[in-house]
mmCIF file of C-alpha atoms in Angstrom:
data_model
loop_
_atom_site.group_PDB
_atom_site.id
_atom_site.type_symbol
_atom_site.label_atom_id
_atom_site.label_comp_id
_atom_site.label_asym_id
_atom_site.label_seq_id
_atom_site.Cartn_x
_atom_site.Cartn_y
_atom_site.Cartn_z
ATOM 1 C CA UNK A 1 0.003 -0.165 0.024
ATOM 2 C CA UNK A 2 2.475 2.313 1.129
ATOM 3 C CA UNK A 3 4.408 2.099 -2.429
ATOM 4 C CA UNK A 4 1.205 2.157 -4.313
ATOM 5 C CA UNK A 5 -0.340 6.251 -2.031
ATOM 6 C CA UNK A 6 3.693 7.041 -3.361
ATOM 7 C CA UNK A 7 3.309 6.595 -7.322
ATOM 8 C CA UNK A 8 -0.433 8.789 -6.628
ATOM 9 C CA UNK A 9 2.316 11.590 -4.473
ATOM 10 C CA UNK A 10 -0.106 10.759 -1.656
ATOM 11 C CA UNK A 11 3.049 11.176 0.437
ATOM 12 C CA UNK A 12 1.375 11.570 4.564
ATOM 13 C CA UNK A 13 -0.790 7.705 3.328
ATOM 14 C CA UNK A 14 3.285 6.873 1.892
ATOM 15 C CA UNK A 15 5.049 7.007 5.255
ATOM 16 C CA UNK A 16 2.097 5.341 7.669
ATOM 17 C CA UNK A 17 2.132 2.602 5.408
ATOM 18 C CA UNK A 18 5.963 2.597 5.590
ATOM 19 C CA UNK A 19 6.540 3.172 9.430
ATOM 20 C CA UNK A 20 3.774 0.574 9.505
ATOM 21 C CA UNK A 21 5.720 -1.858 7.293
ATOM 22 C CA UNK A 22 8.957 -1.219 8.962
ATOM 23 C CA UNK A 23 7.856 -1.655 12.578
ATOM 24 C CA UNK A 24 5.656 -4.964 10.813
ATOM 25 C CA UNK A 25 8.928 -6.001 9.664
ATOM 26 C CA UNK A 26 11.244 -5.219 12.910
ATOM 27 C CA UNK A 27 8.913 -7.423 14.985
ATOM 28 C CA UNK A 28 8.529 -10.174 13.146
ATOM 29 C CA UNK A 29 12.588 -9.899 12.593
ATOM 30 C CA UNK A 30 12.267 -11.056 8.620
ATOM 31 C CA UNK A 31 14.659 -8.338 7.591
ATOM 32 C CA UNK A 32 15.390 -8.156 4.057
ATOM 33 C CA UNK A 33 10.960 -7.014 4.412
ATOM 34 C CA UNK A 34 12.430 -4.065 6.922
ATOM 35 C CA UNK A 35 14.833 -3.228 4.092
ATOM 36 C CA UNK A 36 12.369 -3.018 2.031
ATOM 37 C CA UNK A 37 10.182 -0.701 3.663
ATOM 38 C CA UNK A 38 12.401 1.259 4.602
ATOM 39 C CA UNK A 39 13.484 1.559 0.843
ATOM 40 C CA UNK A 40 10.357 3.166 0.643
ATOM 41 C CA UNK A 41 10.158 4.976 3.594
ATOM 42 C CA UNK A 42 13.691 6.686 2.543
ATOM 43 C CA UNK A 43 11.724 7.918 -0.989
ATOM 44 C CA UNK A 44 8.886 9.058 -0.126
ATOM 45 C CA UNK A 45 10.921 10.861 2.704
ATOM 46 C CA UNK A 46 13.238 12.546 -0.293
ATOM 47 C CA UNK A 47 9.658 13.292 -1.958
ATOM 48 C CA UNK A 48 8.126 14.918 1.172
ATOM 49 C CA UNK A 49 11.242 16.797 1.090
ATOM 50 C CA UNK A 50 12.816 15.633 4.850
ATOM 51 C CA UNK A 51 16.964 15.074 3.604
ATOM 52 C CA UNK A 52 18.206 14.627 7.309
ATOM 53 C CA UNK A 53 15.122 11.990 8.061
ATOM 54 C CA UNK A 54 16.070 10.832 4.775
ATOM 55 C CA UNK A 55 19.163 9.926 5.157
ATOM 56 C CA UNK A 56 19.485 8.952 8.539
ATOM 57 C CA UNK A 57 16.609 5.774 6.873
ATOM 58 C CA UNK A 58 19.616 5.379 4.448
ATOM 59 C CA UNK A 59 22.547 5.504 7.194
ATOM 60 C CA UNK A 60 19.879 2.242 8.777
ATOM 61 C CA UNK A 61 19.131 0.560 4.634
ATOM 62 C CA UNK A 62 23.761 0.147 5.070
ATOM 63 C CA UNK A 63 23.800 -1.554 8.948
ATOM 64 C CA UNK A 64 20.733 -3.678 7.952
ATOM 65 C CA UNK A 65 22.206 -4.538 4.192
ATOM 66 C CA UNK A 66 25.878 -5.079 5.372
ATOM 67 C CA UNK A 67 23.661 -7.278 7.865
ATOM 68 C CA UNK A 68 22.145 -9.099 5.059
ATOM 69 C CA UNK A 69 25.317 -10.254 3.773
ATOM 70 C CA UNK A 70 27.097 -11.307 6.256
ATOM 71 C CA UNK A 71 24.758 -13.672 7.361
ATOM 72 C CA UNK A 72 24.168 -14.628 3.398
ATOM 73 C CA UNK A 73 28.036 -15.139 3.682
ATOM 74 C CA UNK A 74 27.695 -17.159 6.623
ATOM 75 C CA UNK A 75 25.431 -19.121 5.184
ATOM 76 C CA UNK A 76 28.339 -20.150 1.936
ATOM 77 C CA UNK A 77 30.434 -20.412 4.697
ATOM 78 C CA UNK A 78 28.810 -23.139 6.560
ATOM 79 C CA UNK A 79 27.634 -25.011 3.445
ATOM 80 C CA UNK A 80 30.516 -24.526 2.121
ATOM 81 C CA UNK A 81 32.359 -26.320 4.942
ATOM 82 C CA UNK A 82 29.765 -28.981 5.354
ATOM 83 C CA UNK A 83 29.662 -30.480 1.500
ATOM 84 C CA UNK A 84 33.605 -30.057 2.497
ATOM 85 C CA UNK A 85 33.579 -32.299 5.194
ATOM 86 C CA UNK A 86 31.144 -35.100 3.160
ATOM 87 C CA UNK A 87 33.776 -34.933 0.585
ATOM 88 C CA UNK A 88 36.405 -35.742 3.186
ATOM 89 C CA UNK A 89 34.875 -38.495 4.763
ATOM 90 C CA UNK A 90 33.710 -40.104 1.658
ATOM 91 C CA UNK A 91 37.109 -40.084 0.209
ATOM 92 C CA UNK A 92 38.749 -42.133 3.800
#
């Protein structure tokens, strides 16, 4: 809904839905959904000429993106380690 209101230039409703979406994603502990919601929120803030708040959201997004990438890297490392151990056992 936030994106719809953003596209029809109803920025107040878009901001309200974006904030609600960020809070919902935060409580559900879904980092990627929170990141996407924050993207919409920052766009709304920039469209409302609230540059300072938009930059704050962008900074938070950068931290969250680093967290997401770190989690992905950790999962890939674990997967590679499991494959290595499996292959090691096969060779014995």
